[in-house]
Amino acid sequence: MTRRLPRALAAGIGLAAAASLLAGCAGAADQSASAGADSKEGGDIVFLIDSLGDSWIPNNSSISSFQGHIWGHVTDKLVYVDEAGEVSPWVAESWEQNDDATEFTLHLRDDVTFSDGTPLDAEAVVANLDSWAFGDPENGINPIGLFPKTYESAEAVDDTTIAVSFDAPTLGFIPTLGYHGSILLSPETLALPAEEQADLSNDVGSGPFTVESWKEGDSVVLVKRDDYDWGPEALAHDGPAYLDSVTYKLVSESSTRSGAIASNQADVAYNIPPQELGGLADQGFVVSTPRYLGFVNGYRLNASVAPFDDTLVRQAFQHGIDRDEILSTVYTEDWEAAESFIQSNVPEATDHSDAFAYDPELAAQLLDDAGWTEGADGVREKDGERLSLTLYPNPYLVTSEAIDELVAQQLAAIGFDVSIEAYDVVTFGEKVSGNTSLSNYEVTRSFIDVGTVASILTDAENGENWFGVGESDATLNDLRDGIAQATDLDTRAVLVDELQQYVLEQAYFAPLTQIVQRIYVQNPALQGVTYNGVAYANFFTAWLEG
């Protein structure tokens, strides 16, 4: 029988340090079978997580890969999107749209309530849609980044019917309702000022668990809601969760997380380094490496900041990276080579790997053509300036620093002088995220529907302007607008293919690998875990054997 930690964890709890684990290849196991006759009621599990972000304000934190674990259990969504991108009913039991995808009608279940007993009705959904679309900037509450910017308004037609209008075709609206930022909260929560929303105990959802306790920078304890009976249709489970509680415990050191799972002091360890997965799998633990729908892991290059204000230098950067060495050195066979800047499991993704294939001779020639000549120490120079740049490892990705170290070595061979500055999640958010003065930004990003992709690439309608080009690239603008305004999926797919080719030919993005951002090592006694379209583990259907 697995030894389980008590539901409420003390701040100073000691977890065994990791023993030396065998490196090896860990196959991705799947425990996502629906709960059936073998499922058992009761039990408490402990989930060791490597970090929590810097805010519990729902709109400001729900796209964090760390806070998202908690929101996914405390709140529900209007639709469910599985790991294959299939959309199915949840709180919205059906929907319709007009021919040009500018008007949608949502029909809600009539039995859903928030944990404070208030109904999750049409008025509550309208309040959430407005919050996702507009936020409350004056009070420090953001809109949801990938919610369609074409949103115009929503109206409660009756208690269970909502009419939603857009000012342009928005094919991606329904799938985006399953994105992990689109969490349903009570109108009372949404009306709170930011500083009160930042207190997790004030944030009321309708999900299968509620917050029993939380301690900043330490732990969050969730307990099941006994009256919950409206789980996603696709999960085929009626009634409340089987587990009594889920405790998320912050343990920053990966070796400590590994040691705790290996010695049965926890049930799930998150973001274990890939090289350790084989040893844990050999010991009988279940390793799951779900890929999410979204962007691959790579560098978005700022075309407005030197040295990447020169297309030739950006192209040299792309062709100077040996991705096969990264896959063989940092990862196991569960990771795949990037074929585009979009994950290959996205239906509209197409293979454009030739545009950024490793070719150090071509990279060197591109730098020659750009006027960068090799100095005495091997670093290239131009007009008295060295070809220097800094990489900032993504703290949300456990392998990022190791990858950047390899990339720095590879680029040094063609004349770049590369330094690395690594920060924790909070400092990264302060110094790197959104910093338009940086020449590059390592990114990976989930999305549910490819129609939202184009909206972040430029600064149109408050887009994120990933490549620093603003509105200056007419071709990029035309592709962006064509994708956003498409009224049928086939037309949109053609344009998404053209967008991928163009972005990679211009070297606005340098792909690394297809992303497995969420790595789970689980005690084999934990059964029935599912993974959604953005690769979050869901414990609503999970149970404990023994």
mmCIF file with all atom_site columns, C-alpha atoms in Angstrom, residues 231-420:
data_model
loop_
_atom_site.group_PDB
_atom_site.id
_atom_site.type_symbol
_atom_site.label_atom_id
_atom_site.label_alt_id
_atom_site.label_comp_id
_atom_site.label_asym_id
_atom_site.label_entity_id
_atom_site.label_seq_id
_atom_site.pdbx_PDB_ins_code
_atom_site.Cartn_x
_atom_site.Cartn_y
_atom_site.Cartn_z
_atom_site.occupancy
_atom_site.B_iso_or_equiv
_atom_site.pdbx_formal_charge
_atom_site.auth_seq_id
_atom_site.auth_comp_id
_atom_site.auth_asym_id
_atom_site.auth_atom_id
_atom_site.pdbx_PDB_model_num
ATOM 1   C CA . GLY A 1 231 ? -18.400 16.500 -15.803 1.00 0.00 ? 231 GLY A CA 1
ATOM 2   C CA . PRO A 1 232 ? -17.455 16.622 -19.481 1.00 0.00 ? 232 PRO A CA 1
ATOM 3   C CA . GLU A 1 233 ? -19.540 14.293 -21.618 1.00 0.00 ? 233 GLU A CA 1
ATOM 4   C CA . ALA A 1 234 ? -16.374 12.860 -23.193 1.00 0.00 ? 234 ALA A CA 1
ATOM 5   C CA . LEU A 1 235 ? -15.075 11.580 -19.835 1.00 0.00 ? 235 LEU A CA 1
ATOM 6   C CA . ALA A 1 236 ? -18.160 9.404  -19.310 1.00 0.00 ? 236 ALA A CA 1
ATOM 7   C CA . HIS A 1 237 ? -18.240 9.820  -15.537 1.00 0.00 ? 237 HIS A CA 1
ATOM 8   C CA . ASP A 1 238 ? -21.355 10.891 -13.640 1.00 0.00 ? 238 ASP A CA 1
ATOM 9   C CA . GLY A 1 239 ? -21.295 12.257 -10.135 1.00 0.00 ? 239 GLY A CA 1
ATOM 10  C CA . PRO A 1 240 ? -18.430 13.679 -8.063  1.00 0.00 ? 240 PRO A CA 1
ATOM 11  C CA . ALA A 1 241 ? -14.742 12.858 -8.268  1.00 0.00 ? 241 ALA A CA 1
ATOM 12  C CA . TYR A 1 242 ? -13.548 9.577  -6.746  1.00 0.00 ? 242 TYR A CA 1
ATOM 13  C CA . LEU A 1 243 ? -10.592 11.091 -4.889  1.00 0.00 ? 243 LEU A CA 1
ATOM 14  C CA . ASP A 1 244 ? -11.187 12.965 -1.634  1.00 0.00 ? 244 ASP A CA 1
ATOM 15  C CA . SER A 1 245 ? -8.374  15.468 -2.110  1.00 0.00 ? 245 SER A CA 1
ATOM 16  C CA . VAL A 1 246 ? -5.503  16.599 -4.286  1.00 0.00 ? 246 VAL A CA 1
ATOM 17  C CA . THR A 1 247 ? -2.617  18.469 -2.652  1.00 0.00 ? 247 THR A CA 1
ATOM 18  C CA . TYR A 1 248 ? -0.253  20.443 -4.849  1.00 0.00 ? 248 TYR A CA 1
ATOM 19  C CA . LYS A 1 249 ? 3.036   20.879 -3.032  1.00 0.00 ? 249 LYS A CA 1
ATOM 20  C CA . LEU A 1 250 ? 5.786   23.198 -4.261  1.00 0.00 ? 250 LEU A CA 1
ATOM 21  C CA . VAL A 1 251 ? 9.148   21.401 -4.450  1.00 0.00 ? 251 VAL A CA 1
ATOM 22  C CA . SER A 1 252 ? 11.531  23.347 -6.633  1.00 0.00 ? 252 SER A CA 1
ATOM 23  C CA . GLU A 1 253 ? 14.383  20.829 -6.919  1.00 0.00 ? 253 GLU A CA 1
ATOM 24  C CA . SER A 1 254 ? 13.790  18.124 -9.522  1.00 0.00 ? 254 SER A CA 1
ATOM 25  C CA . SER A 1 255 ? 16.011  15.671 -7.651  1.00 0.00 ? 255 SER A CA 1
ATOM 26  C CA . THR A 1 256 ? 13.824  16.033 -4.559  1.00 0.00 ? 256 THR A CA 1
ATOM 27  C CA . ARG A 1 257 ? 10.668  15.485 -6.593  1.00 0.00 ? 257 ARG A CA 1
ATOM 28  C CA . SER A 1 258 ? 12.244  12.376 -8.135  1.00 0.00 ? 258 SER A CA 1
ATOM 29  C CA . GLY A 1 259 ? 13.291  11.063 -4.758  1.00 0.00 ? 259 GLY A CA 1
ATOM 30  C CA . ALA A 1 260 ? 9.863   11.647 -3.243  1.00 0.00 ? 260 ALA A CA 1
ATOM 31  C CA . ILE A 1 261 ? 8.021   9.759  -5.968  1.00 0.00 ? 261 ILE A CA 1
ATOM 32  C CA . ALA A 1 262 ? 10.621  6.958  -5.900  1.00 0.00 ? 262 ALA A CA 1
ATOM 33  C CA . SER A 1 263 ? 10.189  6.531  -2.142  1.00 0.00 ? 263 SER A CA 1
ATOM 34  C CA . ASN A 1 264 ? 6.362   6.682  -2.249  1.00 0.00 ? 264 ASN A CA 1
ATOM 35  C CA . GLN A 1 265 ? 6.117   9.997  -0.437  1.00 0.00 ? 265 GLN A CA 1
ATOM 36  C CA . ALA A 1 266 ? 4.035   11.441 -3.271  1.00 0.00 ? 266 ALA A CA 1
ATOM 37  C CA . ASP A 1 267 ? 1.757   10.205 -6.034  1.00 0.00 ? 267 ASP A CA 1
ATOM 38  C CA . VAL A 1 268 ? 2.683   12.508 -8.930  1.00 0.00 ? 268 VAL A CA 1
ATOM 39  C CA . ALA A 1 269 ? 5.950   14.297 -9.642  1.00 0.00 ? 269 ALA A CA 1
ATOM 40  C CA . TYR A 1 270 ? 5.791   16.990 -12.309 1.00 0.00 ? 270 TYR A CA 1
ATOM 41  C CA . ASN A 1 271 ? 8.506   18.069 -14.747 1.00 0.00 ? 271 ASN A CA 1
ATOM 42  C CA . ILE A 1 272 ? 11.126  15.462 -13.984 1.00 0.00 ? 272 ILE A CA 1
ATOM 43  C CA . PRO A 1 273 ? 14.162  15.831 -16.307 1.00 0.00 ? 273 PRO A CA 1
ATOM 44  C CA . PRO A 1 274 ? 13.804  13.495 -19.317 1.00 0.00 ? 274 PRO A CA 1
ATOM 45  C CA . GLN A 1 275 ? 17.085  11.714 -18.589 1.00 0.00 ? 275 GLN A CA 1
ATOM 46  C CA . GLU A 1 276 ? 15.628  10.407 -15.312 1.00 0.00 ? 276 GLU A CA 1
ATOM 47  C CA . LEU A 1 277 ? 12.406  9.032  -16.782 1.00 0.00 ? 277 LEU A CA 1
ATOM 48  C CA . GLY A 1 278 ? 13.844  5.707  -17.904 1.00 0.00 ? 278 GLY A CA 1
ATOM 49  C CA . GLY A 1 279 ? 15.063  4.819  -14.430 1.00 0.00 ? 279 GLY A CA 1
ATOM 50  C CA . LEU A 1 280 ? 11.700  5.665  -12.887 1.00 0.00 ? 280 LEU A CA 1
ATOM 51  C CA . ALA A 1 281 ? 9.827   3.690  -15.539 1.00 0.00 ? 281 ALA A CA 1
ATOM 52  C CA . ASP A 1 282 ? 12.108  0.711  -14.854 1.00 0.00 ? 282 ASP A CA 1
ATOM 53  C CA . GLN A 1 283 ? 11.075  0.923  -11.199 1.00 0.00 ? 283 GLN A CA 1
ATOM 54  C CA . GLY A 1 284 ? 7.420   0.558  -12.191 1.00 0.00 ? 284 GLY A CA 1
ATOM 55  C CA . PHE A 1 285 ? 6.312   4.176  -12.154 1.00 0.00 ? 285 PHE A CA 1
ATOM 56  C CA . VAL A 1 286 ? 4.046   5.454  -14.914 1.00 0.00 ? 286 VAL A CA 1
ATOM 57  C CA . VAL A 1 287 ? 5.591   8.101  -17.168 1.00 0.00 ? 287 VAL A CA 1
ATOM 58  C CA . SER A 1 288 ? 3.233   10.260 -19.211 1.00 0.00 ? 288 SER A CA 1
ATOM 59  C CA . THR A 1 289 ? 4.485   12.817 -21.733 1.00 0.00 ? 289 THR A CA 1
ATOM 60  C CA . PRO A 1 290 ? 1.380   14.199 -23.478 1.00 0.00 ? 290 PRO A CA 1
ATOM 61  C CA . ARG A 1 291 ? 1.953   16.693 -26.281 1.00 0.00 ? 291 ARG A CA 1
ATOM 62  C CA . TYR A 1 292 ? -0.324  19.681 -26.346 1.00 0.00 ? 292 TYR A CA 1
ATOM 63  C CA . LEU A 1 293 ? -1.929  21.475 -29.258 1.00 0.00 ? 293 LEU A CA 1
ATOM 64  C CA . GLY A 1 294 ? 0.059   24.634 -29.912 1.00 0.00 ? 294 GLY A CA 1
ATOM 65  C CA . PHE A 1 295 ? 3.446   26.008 -30.918 1.00 0.00 ? 295 PHE A CA 1
ATOM 66  C CA . VAL A 1 296 ? 6.654   24.012 -30.834 1.00 0.00 ? 296 VAL A CA 1
ATOM 67  C CA . ASN A 1 297 ? 9.471   24.994 -28.520 1.00 0.00 ? 297 ASN A CA 1
ATOM 68  C CA . GLY A 1 298 ? 11.716  27.547 -30.181 1.00 0.00 ? 298 GLY A CA 1
ATOM 69  C CA . TYR A 1 299 ? 12.925  31.130 -30.361 1.00 0.00 ? 299 TYR A CA 1
ATOM 70  C CA . ARG A 1 300 ? 10.828  33.965 -31.666 1.00 0.00 ? 300 ARG A CA 1
ATOM 71  C CA . LEU A 1 301 ? 13.317  36.444 -33.110 1.00 0.00 ? 301 LEU A CA 1
ATOM 72  C CA . ASN A 1 302 ? 12.814  40.189 -32.721 1.00 0.00 ? 302 ASN A CA 1
ATOM 73  C CA . ALA A 1 303 ? 13.276  41.686 -36.185 1.00 0.00 ? 303 ALA A CA 1
ATOM 74  C CA . SER A 1 304 ? 13.483  45.182 -34.714 1.00 0.00 ? 304 SER A CA 1
ATOM 75  C CA . VAL A 1 305 ? 16.524  44.495 -32.481 1.00 0.00 ? 305 VAL A CA 1
ATOM 76  C CA . ALA A 1 306 ? 20.117  43.811 -33.574 1.00 0.00 ? 306 ALA A CA 1
ATOM 77  C CA . PRO A 1 307 ? 21.458  41.446 -34.681 1.00 0.00 ? 307 PRO A CA 1
ATOM 78  C CA . PHE A 1 308 ? 18.114  40.015 -35.795 1.00 0.00 ? 308 PHE A CA 1
ATOM 79  C CA . ASP A 1 309 ? 17.058  43.144 -37.654 1.00 0.00 ? 309 ASP A CA 1
ATOM 80  C CA . ASP A 1 310 ? 18.880  41.478 -40.583 1.00 0.00 ? 310 ASP A CA 1
ATOM 81  C CA . THR A 1 311 ? 17.039  38.588 -42.274 1.00 0.00 ? 311 THR A CA 1
ATOM 82  C CA . LEU A 1 312 ? 20.343  36.920 -43.191 1.00 0.00 ? 312 LEU A CA 1
ATOM 83  C CA . VAL A 1 313 ? 21.421  36.799 -39.547 1.00 0.00 ? 313 VAL A CA 1
ATOM 84  C CA . ARG A 1 314 ? 18.078  35.357 -38.513 1.00 0.00 ? 314 ARG A CA 1
ATOM 85  C CA . GLN A 1 315 ? 18.408  32.689 -41.199 1.00 0.00 ? 315 GLN A CA 1
ATOM 86  C CA . ALA A 1 316 ? 21.960  31.905 -40.078 1.00 0.00 ? 316 ALA A CA 1
ATOM 87  C CA . PHE A 1 317 ? 20.694  31.486 -36.511 1.00 0.00 ? 317 PHE A CA 1
ATOM 88  C CA . GLN A 1 318 ? 18.035  29.032 -37.752 1.00 0.00 ? 318 GLN A CA 1
ATOM 89  C CA . HIS A 1 319 ? 20.457  26.946 -39.817 1.00 0.00 ? 319 HIS A CA 1
ATOM 90  C CA . GLY A 1 320 ? 23.145  26.988 -37.125 1.00 0.00 ? 320 GLY A CA 1
ATOM 91  C CA . ILE A 1 321 ? 21.090  24.918 -34.647 1.00 0.00 ? 321 ILE A CA 1
ATOM 92  C CA . ASP A 1 322 ? 21.591  21.132 -34.633 1.00 0.00 ? 322 ASP A CA 1
ATOM 93  C CA . ARG A 1 323 ? 18.214  19.836 -33.460 1.00 0.00 ? 323 ARG A CA 1
ATOM 94  C CA . ASP A 1 324 ? 19.207  16.181 -33.762 1.00 0.00 ? 324 ASP A CA 1
ATOM 95  C CA . GLU A 1 325 ? 21.940  16.772 -31.182 1.00 0.00 ? 325 GLU A CA 1
ATOM 96  C CA . ILE A 1 326 ? 19.387  18.412 -28.879 1.00 0.00 ? 326 ILE A CA 1
ATOM 97  C CA . LEU A 1 327 ? 16.995  15.466 -29.225 1.00 0.00 ? 327 LEU A CA 1
ATOM 98  C CA . SER A 1 328 ? 19.708  12.853 -28.642 1.00 0.00 ? 328 SER A CA 1
ATOM 99  C CA . THR A 1 329 ? 21.420  14.706 -25.785 1.00 0.00 ? 329 THR A CA 1
ATOM 100 C CA . VAL A 1 330 ? 18.600  16.285 -23.780 1.00 0.00 ? 330 VAL A CA 1
ATOM 101 C CA . TYR A 1 331 ? 15.569  14.148 -24.558 1.00 0.00 ? 331 TYR A CA 1
ATOM 102 C CA . THR A 1 332 ? 14.328  10.580 -24.960 1.00 0.00 ? 332 THR A CA 1
ATOM 103 C CA . GLU A 1 333 ? 12.458  8.927  -27.823 1.00 0.00 ? 333 GLU A CA 1
ATOM 104 C CA . ASP A 1 334 ? 9.175   10.464 -26.644 1.00 0.00 ? 334 ASP A CA 1
ATOM 105 C CA . TRP A 1 335 ? 10.263  13.827 -28.086 1.00 0.00 ? 335 TRP A CA 1
ATOM 106 C CA . GLU A 1 336 ? 10.024  14.562 -31.796 1.00 0.00 ? 336 GLU A CA 1
ATOM 107 C CA . ALA A 1 337 ? 11.763  16.920 -34.184 1.00 0.00 ? 337 ALA A CA 1
ATOM 108 C CA . ALA A 1 338 ? 9.974   20.144 -35.068 1.00 0.00 ? 338 ALA A CA 1
ATOM 109 C CA . GLU A 1 339 ? 8.532   20.270 -38.589 1.00 0.00 ? 339 GLU A CA 1
ATOM 110 C CA . SER A 1 340 ? 7.195   23.820 -38.404 1.00 0.00 ? 340 SER A CA 1
ATOM 111 C CA . PHE A 1 341 ? 6.595   26.378 -35.690 1.00 0.00 ? 341 PHE A CA 1
ATOM 112 C CA . ILE A 1 342 ? 3.264   24.632 -34.997 1.00 0.00 ? 342 ILE A CA 1
ATOM 113 C CA . GLN A 1 343 ? 3.027   21.188 -33.387 1.00 0.00 ? 343 GLN A CA 1
ATOM 114 C CA . SER A 1 344 ? 2.395   18.399 -35.871 1.00 0.00 ? 344 SER A CA 1
ATOM 115 C CA . ASN A 1 345 ? -0.682  17.158 -33.975 1.00 0.00 ? 345 ASN A CA 1
ATOM 116 C CA . VAL A 1 346 ? -2.490  20.423 -34.857 1.00 0.00 ? 346 VAL A CA 1
ATOM 117 C CA . PRO A 1 347 ? -4.695  19.457 -37.831 1.00 0.00 ? 347 PRO A CA 1
ATOM 118 C CA . GLU A 1 348 ? -3.512  22.382 -39.991 1.00 0.00 ? 348 GLU A CA 1
ATOM 119 C CA . ALA A 1 349 ? 0.213   21.893 -39.332 1.00 0.00 ? 349 ALA A CA 1
ATOM 120 C CA . THR A 1 350 ? 2.361   21.162 -42.397 1.00 0.00 ? 350 THR A CA 1
ATOM 121 C CA . ASP A 1 351 ? 5.989   20.102 -42.739 1.00 0.00 ? 351 ASP A CA 1
ATOM 122 C CA . HIS A 1 352 ? 8.351   22.988 -43.526 1.00 0.00 ? 352 HIS A CA 1
ATOM 123 C CA . SER A 1 353 ? 11.459  21.550 -41.853 1.00 0.00 ? 353 SER A CA 1
ATOM 124 C CA . ASP A 1 354 ? 13.601  22.254 -44.932 1.00 0.00 ? 354 ASP A CA 1
ATOM 125 C CA . ALA A 1 355 ? 13.262  25.980 -44.231 1.00 0.00 ? 355 ALA A CA 1
ATOM 126 C CA . PHE A 1 356 ? 15.296  25.697 -41.011 1.00 0.00 ? 356 PHE A CA 1
ATOM 127 C CA . ALA A 1 357 ? 17.343  22.513 -41.453 1.00 0.00 ? 357 ALA A CA 1
ATOM 128 C CA . TYR A 1 358 ? 20.744  22.354 -39.738 1.00 0.00 ? 358 TYR A CA 1
ATOM 129 C CA . ASP A 1 359 ? 23.379  23.488 -42.236 1.00 0.00 ? 359 ASP A CA 1
ATOM 130 C CA . PRO A 1 360 ? 26.394  25.159 -40.607 1.00 0.00 ? 360 PRO A CA 1
ATOM 131 C CA . GLU A 1 361 ? 28.060  25.837 -43.962 1.00 0.00 ? 361 GLU A CA 1
ATOM 132 C CA . LEU A 1 362 ? 24.976  27.674 -45.222 1.00 0.00 ? 362 LEU A CA 1
ATOM 133 C CA . ALA A 1 363 ? 24.769  29.533 -41.897 1.00 0.00 ? 363 ALA A CA 1
ATOM 134 C CA . ALA A 1 364 ? 28.378  30.670 -42.219 1.00 0.00 ? 364 ALA A CA 1
ATOM 135 C CA . GLN A 1 365 ? 27.790  31.826 -45.797 1.00 0.00 ? 365 GLN A CA 1
ATOM 136 C CA . LEU A 1 366 ? 24.717  33.804 -44.736 1.00 0.00 ? 366 LEU A CA 1
ATOM 137 C CA . LEU A 1 367 ? 26.793  35.610 -42.112 1.00 0.00 ? 367 LEU A CA 1
ATOM 138 C CA . ASP A 1 368 ? 29.491  36.292 -44.702 1.00 0.00 ? 368 ASP A CA 1
ATOM 139 C CA . ASP A 1 369 ? 26.843  37.750 -47.009 1.00 0.00 ? 369 ASP A CA 1
ATOM 140 C CA . ALA A 1 370 ? 25.567  39.910 -44.157 1.00 0.00 ? 370 ALA A CA 1
ATOM 141 C CA . GLY A 1 371 ? 29.045  41.399 -43.679 1.00 0.00 ? 371 GLY A CA 1
ATOM 142 C CA . TRP A 1 372 ? 30.008  39.643 -40.441 1.00 0.00 ? 372 TRP A CA 1
ATOM 143 C CA . THR A 1 373 ? 33.675  38.592 -40.557 1.00 0.00 ? 373 THR A CA 1
ATOM 144 C CA . GLU A 1 374 ? 35.471  36.249 -38.192 1.00 0.00 ? 374 GLU A CA 1
ATOM 145 C CA . GLY A 1 375 ? 37.663  37.865 -35.549 1.00 0.00 ? 375 GLY A CA 1
ATOM 146 C CA . ALA A 1 376 ? 40.836  36.536 -33.930 1.00 0.00 ? 376 ALA A CA 1
ATOM 147 C CA . ASP A 1 377 ? 38.884  34.692 -31.222 1.00 0.00 ? 377 ASP A CA 1
ATOM 148 C CA . GLY A 1 378 ? 36.403  33.185 -33.692 1.00 0.00 ? 378 GLY A CA 1
ATOM 149 C CA . VAL A 1 379 ? 33.611  35.647 -32.910 1.00 0.00 ? 379 VAL A CA 1
ATOM 150 C CA . ARG A 1 380 ? 32.347  37.530 -35.939 1.00 0.00 ? 380 ARG A CA 1
ATOM 151 C CA . GLU A 1 381 ? 32.451  41.321 -36.080 1.00 0.00 ? 381 GLU A CA 1
ATOM 152 C CA . LYS A 1 382 ? 30.899  44.063 -38.175 1.00 0.00 ? 382 LYS A CA 1
ATOM 153 C CA . ASP A 1 383 ? 31.483  47.815 -37.931 1.00 0.00 ? 383 ASP A CA 1
ATOM 154 C CA . GLY A 1 384 ? 33.359  47.284 -34.664 1.00 0.00 ? 384 GLY A CA 1
ATOM 155 C CA . GLU A 1 385 ? 30.496  45.305 -33.069 1.00 0.00 ? 385 GLU A CA 1
ATOM 156 C CA . ARG A 1 386 ? 30.717  41.651 -32.035 1.00 0.00 ? 386 ARG A CA 1
ATOM 157 C CA . LEU A 1 387 ? 27.996  39.231 -33.091 1.00 0.00 ? 387 LEU A CA 1
ATOM 158 C CA . SER A 1 388 ? 26.653  38.834 -29.569 1.00 0.00 ? 388 SER A CA 1
ATOM 159 C CA . LEU A 1 389 ? 23.328  37.768 -28.118 1.00 0.00 ? 389 LEU A CA 1
ATOM 160 C CA . THR A 1 390 ? 21.876  36.465 -24.868 1.00 0.00 ? 390 THR A CA 1
ATOM 161 C CA . LEU A 1 391 ? 19.544  33.486 -24.467 1.00 0.00 ? 391 LEU A CA 1
ATOM 162 C CA . TYR A 1 392 ? 17.035  33.399 -21.616 1.00 0.00 ? 392 TYR A CA 1
ATOM 163 C CA . PRO A 1 393 ? 16.005  29.830 -20.700 1.00 0.00 ? 393 PRO A CA 1
ATOM 164 C CA . ASN A 1 394 ? 12.262  29.383 -20.292 1.00 0.00 ? 394 ASN A CA 1
ATOM 165 C CA . PRO A 1 395 ? 11.685  28.432 -16.622 1.00 0.00 ? 395 PRO A CA 1
ATOM 166 C CA . TYR A 1 396 ? 8.383   26.776 -17.528 1.00 0.00 ? 396 TYR A CA 1
ATOM 167 C CA . LEU A 1 397 ? 10.360  24.131 -19.437 1.00 0.00 ? 397 LEU A CA 1
ATOM 168 C CA . VAL A 1 398 ? 12.559  21.847 -17.351 1.00 0.00 ? 398 VAL A CA 1
ATOM 169 C CA . THR A 1 399 ? 14.990  21.194 -20.224 1.00 0.00 ? 399 THR A CA 1
ATOM 170 C CA . SER A 1 400 ? 15.375  24.783 -21.399 1.00 0.00 ? 400 SER A CA 1
ATOM 171 C CA . GLU A 1 401 ? 18.713  25.646 -19.825 1.00 0.00 ? 401 GLU A CA 1
ATOM 172 C CA . ALA A 1 402 ? 20.349  22.450 -21.097 1.00 0.00 ? 402 ALA A CA 1
ATOM 173 C CA . ILE A 1 403 ? 19.041  23.210 -24.594 1.00 0.00 ? 403 ILE A CA 1
ATOM 174 C CA . ASP A 1 404 ? 20.334  26.779 -24.511 1.00 0.00 ? 404 ASP A CA 1
ATOM 175 C CA . GLU A 1 405 ? 23.774  25.565 -23.467 1.00 0.00 ? 405 GLU A CA 1
ATOM 176 C CA . LEU A 1 406 ? 23.892  23.272 -26.490 1.00 0.00 ? 406 LEU A CA 1
ATOM 177 C CA . VAL A 1 407 ? 22.602  26.008 -28.810 1.00 0.00 ? 407 VAL A CA 1
ATOM 178 C CA . ALA A 1 408 ? 25.252  28.397 -27.484 1.00 0.00 ? 408 ALA A CA 1
ATOM 179 C CA . GLN A 1 409 ? 27.973  25.871 -28.370 1.00 0.00 ? 409 GLN A CA 1
ATOM 180 C CA . GLN A 1 410 ? 26.504  25.233 -31.824 1.00 0.00 ? 410 GLN A CA 1
ATOM 181 C CA . LEU A 1 411 ? 26.214  28.929 -32.642 1.00 0.00 ? 411 LEU A CA 1
ATOM 182 C CA . ALA A 1 412 ? 29.736  29.609 -31.355 1.00 0.00 ? 412 ALA A CA 1
ATOM 183 C CA . ALA A 1 413 ? 31.005  27.293 -34.095 1.00 0.00 ? 413 ALA A CA 1
ATOM 184 C CA . ILE A 1 414 ? 29.715  29.699 -36.752 1.00 0.00 ? 414 ILE A CA 1
ATOM 185 C CA . GLY A 1 415 ? 30.848  32.882 -35.020 1.00 0.00 ? 415 GLY A CA 1
ATOM 186 C CA . PHE A 1 416 ? 28.166  33.933 -32.546 1.00 0.00 ? 416 PHE A CA 1
ATOM 187 C CA . ASP A 1 417 ? 29.122  35.023 -29.027 1.00 0.00 ? 417 ASP A CA 1
ATOM 188 C CA . VAL A 1 418 ? 26.263  33.649 -26.901 1.00 0.00 ? 418 VAL A CA 1
ATOM 189 C CA . SER A 1 419 ? 25.662  34.198 -23.194 1.00 0.00 ? 419 SER A CA 1
ATOM 190 C CA . ILE A 1 420 ? 22.911  32.696 -21.053 1.00 0.00 ? 420 ILE A CA 1
#
